Amino acid sequence: MHLPSTLGIALLGSAVIAVTYGLARFVFGLFLPAIRSDLGLDATGAGIVGALPFVSFIGAILIGPAVCRILDTRWAGGLAVGLAAAGLAAIASAPGVIALGVGVAVCGISTGLSSPVMAQAVHRAVRPALRGRVNATHNAATSIGVALAMPAMAWWLDAWRSAYTAFALVAVAVALAAIFYLPGRPATGSTPGAREDGGAPLPAVSRAQWRAVARLSALAAGMGLVSGIYWVFAPDLVVREGGLSTRHSSWMWLAVGLAGLTGSAAGDLIDRMGAGRTHALALALMACSLGLAAAAPGVLGLALVSAAAFGAAYMTLTGFYLVQGVRIMAERPALGPVMPLLATTVGQAVGSPLSGWMIDAAGYTAAFAGFAVFGLAVAVASRRVAEG
């Protein structure tokens, strides 16, 4: 079996994650003001729809390792990105709220499948010393998809259906690339991950490993809850509360995307600063980004600073959970990220409708400030937990 180069797997994996996470999952918040206007969604309804990709992600990531085993990495990758294309196309053509919800839920399935697929692909094609760096690079590629939404918004402005149609076409191209270029099923003993595919049985996961993953997942759940309000309602905040235009809100997503590329250094930060300090500082930065957005939603410069801080913090934290999960479950790379990324999504699935309810009940400023305070509390508590 011919394996792609380390650079090739880094680039292709980045494209897969940019589509499934960036375009299919997180760009939704940027287009939410236009979607709400067209389909008549209130904040509570928007929060519920915004939670659907997080909920569908949960089921998908749980079956992701099994899908990798049954289909092999190549076809599982094609399936993941193909589902993103289908979900994006469904959103583009949605006549009402129910169809919109179906589309975003399918997008969540694609996201849930893509993380185990790419973790397995890295295990097969990349030598051990570089795996943490390549996994973190893939994770940070979410930012590329998010950043692409800005020129899309600038080109189509409020024509969100046209933008989602374009995103679906991009997803089709990446799905074909995944099918042709991701590593297929290896021969026994031919790669570092061969034991997972038919060689000697893998050792059972120890209690110490489960405890370590449980601690990591608890942190991820708290971060997911804190981040949920920003992904769904930050553009809505600056448009409805701050009086900025939808074009201005698109610059925020560009800032999120560009700053999020710094998350590719998550593995190096853990090695240099330690797990506890890295997690605490990144989560504190996220909380500050929410507080800044709440304090000055009508000041574009501060909104961009808030967006950049959020992007850097979020991508560093998700990279942290991915790299640490794979390190804990070193012999089972497709399983390692499942629990912490699942916990992140559970937190977001709770945070999205909760934030919508808080906005309807108390307003944008109070909701964002409340989530920021909670984020700071979790950051303070997380240093000892992360060091475990």
PDB file of C-alpha atoms in Angstrom, residues 1 6 39 69-70 77 82 92 113 123 132 155 164 180 189 215 227 247 249 251 254 271 325 328 339 362 366 388:
ATOM      1  CA  MET A   1       0.000   0.000   0.000  1.00  0.00           C
ATOM      2  CA  THR A   6       3.652  13.589   5.901  1.00  0.00           C
ATOM      3  CA  LEU A  39     -37.043  31.912   8.081  1.00  0.00           C
ATOM      4  CA  ARG A  69     -12.496  -0.373  10.825  1.00  0.00           C
ATOM      5  CA  ILE A  70     -15.353  -1.405   8.541  1.00  0.00           C
ATOM      6  CA  GLY A  77     -13.016   9.898   4.936  1.00  0.00           C
ATOM      7  CA  GLY A  82     -19.667  13.521   1.394  1.00  0.00           C
ATOM      8  CA  ALA A  92     -28.840  25.925   0.913  1.00  0.00           C
ATOM      9  CA  LEU A 113     -16.868  11.010  11.640  1.00  0.00           C
ATOM     10  CA  HIS A 123      -1.322   6.997  12.793  1.00  0.00           C
ATOM     11  CA  GLY A 132       1.203  15.363  17.618  1.00  0.00           C
ATOM     12  CA  TRP A 155     -19.257  38.183  -2.207  1.00  0.00           C
ATOM     13  CA  TYR A 164     -23.957  27.344   1.174  1.00  0.00           C
ATOM     14  CA  PHE A 180      -8.327   8.897  -3.886  1.00  0.00           C
ATOM     15  CA  GLY A 189       2.567  -5.223   9.881  1.00  0.00           C
ATOM     16  CA  ARG A 215     -10.429  14.165  33.484  1.00  0.00           C
ATOM     17  CA  SER A 227     -17.822  28.347  23.594  1.00  0.00           C
ATOM     18  CA  ARG A 247     -20.485  42.662   6.436  1.00  0.00           C
ATOM     19  CA  SER A 249     -19.689  40.520  11.344  1.00  0.00           C
ATOM     20  CA  TRP A 251     -14.716  40.316   9.430  1.00  0.00           C
ATOM     21  CA  LEU A 254     -12.086  36.066   9.366  1.00  0.00           C
ATOM     22  CA  ASP A 271       5.432  20.190  25.877  1.00  0.00           C
ATOM     23  CA  GLY A 325      -6.404  12.132  23.900  1.00  0.00           C
ATOM     24  CA  ILE A 328      -3.282   8.837  26.397  1.00  0.00           C
ATOM     25  CA  MET A 339     -14.314  11.053  24.580  1.00  0.00           C
ATOM     26  CA  ALA A 362     -32.048  38.750  29.961  1.00  0.00           C
ATOM     27  CA  ALA A 366     -26.060  39.526  30.366  1.00  0.00           C
ATOM     28  CA  GLY A 388      -4.046  15.140  36.928  1.00  0.00           C
TER      29      GLY A 388
END
